[in-house]
Short mmCIF file of C-alpha atoms and ligand atoms in Angstrom, two decimals:
data_model
loop_
_atom_site.label_atom_id
_atom_site.label_comp_id
_atom_site.label_asym_id
_atom_site.label_seq_id
_atom_site.Cartn_x
_atom_site.Cartn_y
_atom_site.Cartn_z
CA MET G 269 37.34 39.45 -0.65
CA LYS G 270 35.14 36.79 -1.71
CA LYS G 271 33.79 34.05 0.98
CA GLY G 272 34.36 29.89 0.29
CA ALA G 273 32.19 28.95 -2.80
CA LEU G 274 28.84 27.75 -3.01
CA ALA G 275 28.32 24.69 -5.16
CA ILE G 276 25.13 23.76 -6.61
CA LEU G 277 24.27 20.17 -8.06
CA VAL G 278 21.17 20.12 -9.49
CA HIS G 279 19.54 16.60 -11.46
CA GLY G 280 16.19 17.46 -11.84
CA GLY G 281 14.46 17.80 -14.99
CA SER G 282 11.82 19.90 -14.09
CA GLU G 283 11.05 23.53 -14.60
CA ASN G 284 11.61 24.69 -11.71
CA TRP G 285 14.92 22.26 -11.29
CA SER G 286 16.45 24.43 -14.18
CA PRO G 287 20.25 24.45 -12.98
CA LEU G 288 20.70 28.09 -14.71
CA ARG G 289 17.42 29.70 -12.56
CA TRP G 290 18.95 28.17 -9.27
CA LYS G 291 22.37 29.64 -10.51
CA ASP G 292 21.04 33.41 -10.93
CA ARG G 293 19.14 33.09 -7.87
CA PHE G 294 21.93 32.05 -5.66
CA ASP G 295 24.05 34.69 -7.38
CA GLU G 296 21.40 37.39 -6.07
CA VAL G 297 21.27 36.48 -2.56
CA CYS G 298 25.51 35.66 -2.69
CA PRO G 299 26.81 38.64 -3.74
CA ASP G 300 30.19 38.35 -1.88
CA ARG G 301 30.32 34.25 -3.26
CA ARG G 302 31.58 32.50 -6.00
CA VAL G 303 28.31 30.58 -7.36
CA LEU G 304 29.62 27.57 -8.84
CA LEU G 305 26.97 25.91 -11.31
CA LEU G 306 28.64 22.09 -11.62
CA PRO G 307 29.72 20.02 -13.12
CA ASP G 308 30.93 22.55 -15.54
CA ALA G 309 32.46 25.40 -13.86
CA PRO G 310 35.70 25.93 -13.52
CA HIS G 311 36.83 25.40 -10.34
CA ASP G 312 39.22 24.21 -7.14
CA PRO G 313 37.36 21.66 -5.29
CA ALA G 314 39.07 23.01 -2.47
CA GLU G 315 37.57 26.33 -2.49
CA VAL G 316 33.84 25.23 -2.03
CA GLN G 317 32.70 25.56 1.71
CA TYR G 318 28.52 24.87 0.71
CA ALA G 319 26.52 22.47 -2.06
CA ALA G 320 22.93 23.61 -2.94
CA VAL G 321 21.72 20.13 -4.03
CA TRP G 322 19.03 18.02 -5.53
CA LYS G 323 19.73 14.57 -6.58
CA PRO G 324 23.29 14.96 -7.00
CA ARG G 325 24.95 11.57 -8.36
CA PRO G 326 26.38 9.56 -5.70
CA GLY G 327 30.39 10.74 -4.51
CA ASP G 328 29.75 14.31 -6.34
CA LEU G 329 30.27 15.89 -2.38
CA ALA G 330 32.80 13.42 -1.12
CA ALA G 331 35.07 15.85 -4.24
CA PHE G 332 35.21 19.07 -1.57
CA PRO G 333 37.36 18.60 1.09
CA ASN G 334 36.73 21.69 3.04
CA LEU G 335 32.79 21.69 2.45
CA ARG G 336 31.34 22.73 5.85
CA VAL G 337 26.99 22.31 5.04
CA ILE G 338 25.41 20.24 2.53
CA PHE G 339 22.46 22.18 2.24
CA ASN G 340 19.72 19.37 -0.05
CA LEU G 341 16.88 21.84 -2.23
CA GLY G 342 14.19 19.82 -1.16
CA ALA G 343 12.14 18.62 2.11
CA GLY G 344 12.82 14.74 1.43
CA VAL G 345 17.00 13.70 1.85
CA ASP G 346 16.57 10.25 0.76
CA ALA G 347 18.41 10.24 -2.20
CA LEU G 348 21.22 11.80 0.10
CA MET G 349 21.12 9.59 2.99
CA ALA G 350 21.52 6.72 0.21
CA ASP G 351 25.13 8.16 -0.78
CA ASN G 352 27.67 5.90 0.98
CA SER G 353 30.58 8.89 0.65
CA LEU G 354 27.91 11.46 1.61
CA PRO G 355 30.61 13.91 3.61
CA ASP G 356 30.07 14.15 7.56
CA VAL G 357 28.62 17.46 7.50
CA PRO G 358 25.86 19.28 8.94
CA LEU G 359 22.73 18.52 5.86
CA VAL G 360 20.30 20.98 5.94
CA ARG G 361 16.58 20.05 4.08
CA VAL G 362 13.79 22.67 3.44
CA ALA G 363 11.16 23.20 5.57
CA VAL G 364 9.69 26.84 4.95
CA THR G 365 5.68 27.90 4.75
CA ASP G 366 6.00 28.20 0.49
CA LEU G 367 6.79 24.57 0.54
CA THR G 368 4.89 23.53 2.96
CA ALA G 369 1.51 25.76 2.06
CA ARG G 370 2.16 24.12 -1.17
CA MET G 371 1.75 20.84 -0.05
CA SER G 372 -1.11 21.09 1.85
CA GLU G 373 -3.12 22.66 -1.15
CA TYR G 374 -2.16 19.28 -3.06
CA VAL G 375 -3.65 17.34 0.22
CA ALA G 376 -6.58 19.37 0.47
CA LEU G 377 -7.51 19.35 -3.80
CA HIS G 378 -7.39 15.52 -3.84
CA VAL G 379 -9.03 14.67 -0.43
CA LEU G 380 -11.71 17.26 -1.98
CA MET G 381 -11.99 15.76 -5.30
CA HIS G 382 -12.60 12.05 -4.18
CA HIS G 383 -14.65 13.63 -1.28
CA ARG G 384 -16.80 15.49 -3.96
CA GLN G 385 -16.76 12.27 -6.12
CA GLU G 386 -14.89 14.44 -8.93
CA PRO G 387 -13.83 11.71 -11.02
CA TYR G 388 -16.82 10.22 -11.19
CA LEU G 389 -18.58 13.88 -11.89
CA ARG G 390 -16.18 14.51 -14.26
CA GLN G 391 -16.77 11.09 -16.10
CA SER G 392 -20.73 11.79 -16.06
CA GLN G 393 -20.30 15.07 -17.67
CA ARG G 394 -18.28 13.35 -20.66
CA GLU G 395 -21.20 10.87 -21.28
CA LYS G 396 -23.31 13.76 -21.16
CA HIS G 397 -25.73 12.29 -18.55
CA TRP G 398 -26.29 13.24 -14.80
CA SER G 399 -26.86 10.42 -11.87
CA PRO G 400 -25.47 12.14 -9.20
CA LYS G 401 -25.17 9.88 -6.13
CA SER G 402 -25.61 11.12 -2.30
CA GLN G 403 -23.35 13.27 -1.02
CA TRP G 404 -22.07 12.94 2.35
CA ALA G 405 -20.56 15.90 4.45
CA ALA G 406 -17.24 16.15 5.18
CA ASN G 407 -17.94 15.39 9.08
CA ALA G 408 -18.51 11.88 7.39
CA ILE G 409 -15.38 11.10 6.53
CA SER G 410 -12.23 10.35 8.41
CA VAL G 411 -8.76 11.61 7.15
CA GLY G 412 -5.32 9.21 8.11
CA VAL G 413 -2.10 11.66 7.49
CA MET G 414 0.90 9.67 7.60
CA GLY G 415 3.52 11.94 8.93
CA LEU G 416 2.74 14.63 11.40
CA GLY G 417 6.02 16.42 10.32
CA THR G 418 6.37 19.58 8.73
CA LEU G 419 3.72 18.66 6.33
CA GLY G 420 1.79 16.30 7.45
CA ALA G 421 0.86 18.61 10.68
CA ASP G 422 0.03 21.60 8.36
CA SER G 423 -2.24 19.42 5.78
CA ALA G 424 -3.86 17.95 8.86
CA ASP G 425 -4.96 21.14 10.33
CA VAL G 426 -5.79 22.37 6.55
CA LEU G 427 -8.23 18.98 6.27
CA LYS G 428 -9.34 19.89 9.78
CA ARG G 429 -10.74 23.65 9.21
CA LEU G 430 -12.52 21.89 6.36
CA GLY G 431 -14.58 20.09 8.55
CA PHE G 432 -13.30 16.35 7.81
CA ARG G 433 -12.37 14.00 11.06
CA VAL G 434 -8.86 13.70 11.23
CA ALA G 435 -6.25 11.85 12.82
CA GLY G 436 -2.46 11.52 11.96
CA TRP G 437 0.61 9.08 12.67
CA SER G 438 4.35 9.58 13.71
CA ARG G 439 6.85 7.85 14.71
CA SER G 440 7.07 9.85 18.36
CA PRO G 441 3.93 10.95 20.11
CA ARG G 442 2.64 14.37 18.80
CA THR G 443 -0.11 16.53 20.35
CA ILE G 444 -1.97 18.75 17.41
CA ASP G 445 -4.98 20.76 18.64
CA GLY G 446 -8.25 18.65 16.91
CA ILE G 447 -6.01 15.88 15.78
CA GLU G 448 -6.21 12.21 16.77
CA CYS G 449 -2.69 11.05 16.88
CA PHE G 450 -1.48 7.82 16.88
CA HIS G 451 2.35 6.75 16.86
CA GLY G 452 4.69 4.36 16.75
CA ASN G 453 4.05 0.08 16.09
CA ALA G 454 1.43 0.22 18.30
CA GLY G 455 -0.66 3.19 16.96
CA LEU G 456 -0.50 2.34 13.62
CA ASP G 457 -3.58 -0.23 13.61
CA PRO G 458 -6.18 1.65 15.19
CA PHE G 459 -5.32 4.76 13.07
CA LEU G 460 -5.59 2.68 9.94
CA ARG G 461 -8.96 1.07 11.72
CA ARG G 462 -10.36 4.74 11.29
CA THR G 463 -9.03 5.73 8.21
CA ASP G 464 -11.51 6.46 4.95
CA ILE G 465 -8.69 8.78 3.13
CA LEU G 466 -5.46 7.76 3.66
CA VAL G 467 -3.02 10.26 2.92
CA CYS G 468 0.74 9.77 3.04
CA LEU G 469 3.38 12.24 4.01
CA LEU G 470 6.65 10.05 5.52
CA PRO G 471 9.71 10.10 4.52
CA LEU G 472 11.67 7.38 2.39
CA THR G 473 13.74 5.48 5.04
CA ASP G 474 14.54 1.98 5.66
CA GLU G 475 11.58 1.47 8.00
CA THR G 476 9.24 3.12 5.77
CA ARG G 477 10.09 1.48 2.43
CA HIS G 478 7.16 -0.11 0.88
CA ILE G 479 5.12 0.41 3.97
CA LEU G 480 1.98 0.88 1.85
CA ASN G 481 1.23 -2.36 1.07
CA ARG G 482 -1.19 -5.15 0.96
CA ALA G 483 -1.39 -6.05 3.93
CA LEU G 484 -1.58 -2.09 5.39
CA PHE G 485 -4.74 -1.31 3.36
CA THR G 486 -6.64 -4.32 4.50
CA LYS G 487 -6.78 -2.43 8.04
CA LEU G 488 -8.65 0.57 6.37
CA ASN G 489 -12.10 1.16 7.83
CA ARG G 490 -14.12 -0.80 5.38
CA THR G 491 -17.35 0.64 6.13
CA SER G 492 -16.83 4.60 4.95
CA PRO G 493 -19.31 6.63 2.78
CA LEU G 494 -17.15 6.32 0.27
CA GLY G 495 -17.33 2.85 -0.55
CA ALA G 496 -13.89 1.71 -0.03
CA PRO G 497 -10.54 3.57 0.94
CA VAL G 498 -8.72 5.97 -0.72
CA LEU G 499 -5.09 6.61 -1.21
CA ILE G 500 -3.18 9.60 -1.49
CA ASN G 501 0.64 9.51 -1.22
CA ALA G 502 2.90 12.66 -1.61
CA GLY G 503 5.31 11.17 0.34
CA ARG G 504 7.98 8.96 -2.36
CA GLY G 505 7.52 6.28 -4.48
CA GLY G 506 9.70 4.08 -2.12
CA LEU G 507 7.26 4.03 0.40
CA GLN G 508 4.64 2.05 -1.86
CA ASN G 509 4.23 -1.10 -3.55
CA GLU G 510 2.53 -0.44 -6.83
CA ALA G 511 1.81 -3.97 -7.55
CA ASP G 512 -0.23 -4.11 -5.03
CA ILE G 513 -1.70 -0.83 -4.95
CA LEU G 514 -2.88 -2.26 -8.49
CA GLN G 515 -3.87 -5.25 -7.27
CA CYS G 516 -6.24 -4.11 -4.43
CA LEU G 517 -7.96 -1.18 -6.76
CA ASP G 518 -8.79 -4.04 -9.00
CA ASP G 519 -10.12 -5.93 -6.22
CA GLY G 520 -11.91 -3.67 -4.39
CA THR G 521 -9.29 -3.15 -1.15
CA LEU G 522 -8.69 0.09 -2.15
CA GLY G 523 -11.54 2.37 -3.80
CA ALA G 524 -9.07 5.18 -6.37
CA ALA G 525 -5.92 6.68 -5.48
CA SER G 526 -3.90 9.81 -6.10
CA LEU G 527 -0.29 9.33 -6.63
CA ASP G 528 2.48 11.85 -7.48
CA VAL G 529 5.33 10.14 -6.34
CA TYR G 530 6.51 6.60 -8.27
CA GLY G 531 8.93 3.55 -7.70
CA THR G 532 10.51 4.90 -10.67
CA GLU G 533 10.21 8.89 -11.94
CA PRO G 534 9.47 10.13 -14.62
CA LEU G 535 6.62 7.15 -14.39
CA PRO G 536 7.40 4.79 -17.83
CA THR G 537 5.11 4.81 -20.35
CA ASP G 538 4.61 1.35 -19.81
CA SER G 539 2.93 1.59 -15.98
CA PRO G 540 -0.76 0.41 -15.88
CA PHE G 541 -0.80 3.64 -13.77
CA TRP G 542 -1.57 5.79 -16.85
CA THR G 543 -4.64 4.38 -17.50
CA HIS G 544 -6.05 2.92 -13.80
CA PRO G 545 -9.32 4.52 -14.54
CA LYS G 546 -9.05 4.57 -10.50
CA VAL G 547 -6.00 6.37 -10.83
CA VAL G 548 -5.13 10.34 -10.32
CA LEU G 549 -1.44 11.08 -11.49
CA THR G 550 0.62 14.22 -10.90
CA PRO G 551 4.06 14.53 -11.72
CA HIS G 552 5.98 14.80 -8.62
CA ASN G 553 4.51 18.13 -8.31
CA ALA G 554 2.65 18.36 -5.13
CA ALA G 555 5.04 20.70 -3.30
CA ASP G 556 7.72 22.67 -5.75
CA THR G 557 10.92 23.79 -4.36
CA ASP G 558 10.61 27.87 -5.43
CA PRO G 559 13.83 28.68 -6.26
CA ASP G 560 13.63 32.41 -4.84
CA GLU G 561 12.15 31.20 -1.87
CA ILE G 562 14.73 28.68 -1.46
CA SER G 563 18.09 30.26 -2.60
CA LYS G 564 16.73 32.97 0.38
CA TYR G 565 16.52 30.13 2.70
CA VAL G 566 19.95 28.89 2.36
CA ALA G 567 21.18 32.33 1.83
CA ALA G 568 19.93 33.68 5.31
CA GLN G 569 21.22 30.35 6.83
CA ILE G 570 24.85 30.82 6.00
CA ALA G 571 25.18 34.26 6.83
CA ARG G 572 23.63 33.00 9.86
CA PHE G 573 26.41 29.92 10.39
CA GLU G 574 28.76 32.05 9.74
CA ALA G 575 27.79 34.47 12.10
CA GLY G 576 28.24 31.60 14.51
CA GLY G 577 24.31 30.82 15.16
CA ALA G 578 22.53 27.48 14.50
CA LEU G 579 21.34 25.67 11.48
CA ASP G 580 17.91 25.34 10.59
CA ASN G 581 16.15 21.70 10.15
CA VAL G 582 19.65 19.73 10.41
CA VAL G 583 18.45 16.18 10.02
CA ASP G 584 19.01 13.44 11.95
CA ARG G 585 21.45 11.07 9.41
CA GLY G 586 20.62 8.29 12.67
CA ARG G 587 16.67 8.38 11.87
CA GLY G 588 17.67 9.09 7.97
CA TYR G 589 15.16 12.10 8.24
P1 NDP B 2057 9.72 15.66 8.65
O1 NDP B 2057 10.94 15.30 8.86
O2 NDP B 2057 9.54 16.78 9.00
O3 NDP B 2057 8.07 14.95 8.90
C1 NDP B 2057 8.45 13.38 9.30
C2 NDP B 2057 7.06 13.03 9.73
O4 NDP B 2057 6.89 11.38 9.12
C3 NDP B 2057 7.47 13.18 11.10
O5 NDP B 2057 6.27 13.38 11.86
C4 NDP B 2057 7.66 11.74 11.47
O6 NDP B 2057 7.94 11.36 12.63
C5 NDP B 2057 7.06 10.39 10.64
N1 NDP B 2057 8.00 9.42 9.94
C6 NDP B 2057 8.99 9.23 9.86
N2 NDP B 2057 9.30 7.93 10.11
C7 NDP B 2057 8.24 7.36 10.78
C8 NDP B 2057 7.96 5.93 11.09
N3 NDP B 2057 9.45 5.21 10.96
N4 NDP B 2057 6.90 5.73 11.65
C9 NDP B 2057 5.54 6.52 11.78
N5 NDP B 2057 6.09 7.90 11.65
C10 NDP B 2057 7.46 8.44 10.99
O7 NDP B 2057 9.34 15.59 6.93
P2 NDP B 2057 8.43 16.89 6.08
O8 NDP B 2057 6.83 16.88 6.48
O9 NDP B 2057 8.93 17.94 5.75
O10 NDP B 2057 8.70 16.02 4.43
C11 NDP B 2057 7.53 15.02 4.55
C12 NDP B 2057 8.06 14.16 3.35
O11 NDP B 2057 6.84 14.75 2.23
C13 NDP B 2057 9.48 14.11 2.80
O12 NDP B 2057 10.30 13.47 3.30
C14 NDP B 2057 9.28 14.53 1.46
O13 NDP B 2057 9.61 12.81 0.92
C15 NDP B 2057 8.06 14.64 1.40
N6 NDP B 2057 7.88 15.65 -0.11
C16 NDP B 2057 7.11 15.21 -1.57
C17 NDP B 2057 6.93 16.06 -1.92
C18 NDP B 2057 6.17 16.36 -3.10
O14 NDP B 2057 6.27 17.20 -4.17
N7 NDP B 2057 5.83 14.83 -3.61
C19 NDP B 2057 7.42 17.68 -1.69
C20 NDP B 2057 7.93 17.94 -0.62
C21 NDP B 2057 8.43 16.75 0.45
P3 NDP B 2057 7.98 11.74 14.09
O15 NDP B 2057 7.41 13.12 14.08
O16 NDP B 2057 8.13 11.18 15.60
O17 NDP B 2057 9.26 12.69 14.02
C1 OXD B 2058 10.71 17.84 -2.10
C2 OXD B 2058 10.14 17.19 -3.24
O1 OXD B 2058 11.70 16.56 -1.24
O2 OXD B 2058 10.13 18.14 -3.97
O3 OXD B 2058 11.03 18.72 -1.66
O4 OXD B 2058 10.00 16.03 -3.09
#
């Protein structure tokens, strides 16, 4: 007998968010269940017990009266939390080794890129002229990671193993071997004061919206070997005040920025970020959600849940992440 249906609602735009690819993967890992690719698949809303979603339209999920669990197909749930009609059922997010490793690759790549002066060296290459500046050691650079959750803690560990002096900042106290841990409002200023490269891996919540602003940037270490502090944001665009970032790059408060996420995505063609000489952009692909891995993760969670087990990585709606 077929079990309760799984509805797929995916609105991504890039290749890994191809709805058909997700449908194929879920058909394979949930052979005993109807997998409905919405909005087009004919269905009775009452048959849907599970939803696997990425940026569904507000109100979409309220249509299913027998929904038991919502699986967000990414780590960040800010888009779902903004839906006032979100059904009051467990909301599970992605926290898997595959995604975590991808984010740590991105963070290591961009920290090393700024540390090793790659933008300057590539420019020199194009100009066919070397004039290398002195290269400091990794242990001369303090990296500060905002967010010490699944992604931040792993990135911090990878950076530590590369030799950087690493600190992290979280909401509640954390202890991580070899990482100087700060937390809460009281911990923010001392965390910023020692930071040469700021990596942001926070979730977007009411508390963190626009936290990356001029007032925060001015508190970063002004005596870094890099000359001026560097910002790397792979959390969410809503964490950053983009006008402040541009002004701070122009007046030297910031030396450079790597941005993966933006207030409006895709980044509008008239954004000054595209051509800014101190900015390195990526298209919100710091850590892609892999349909093969994540469909298996969701299917395993459903199987465990139906056998009476607990769901993993359930979002705390009060905290917003
Ligand atoms: P987690 O929920 O595991 O970790 C969140 C961390 O942020 C925790 O350490 C938490 O503190 C901290 N935090 C939350 N609110 C505050 C606050 N107000 N003050 C200080 N610290 C705070 O999330 P993940 O690590 O899995 O993911 C982080 C974010 O990365 C996602 O929400 C998403 O937005 C983004 N992301 C981006 C991707 C991309 O491709 N660009 C891909 C995947 C995720 P505490 O430890 O005390 O709870
Ligand atoms: C996520 C993302 O949250 O890809 O997983 O942004």
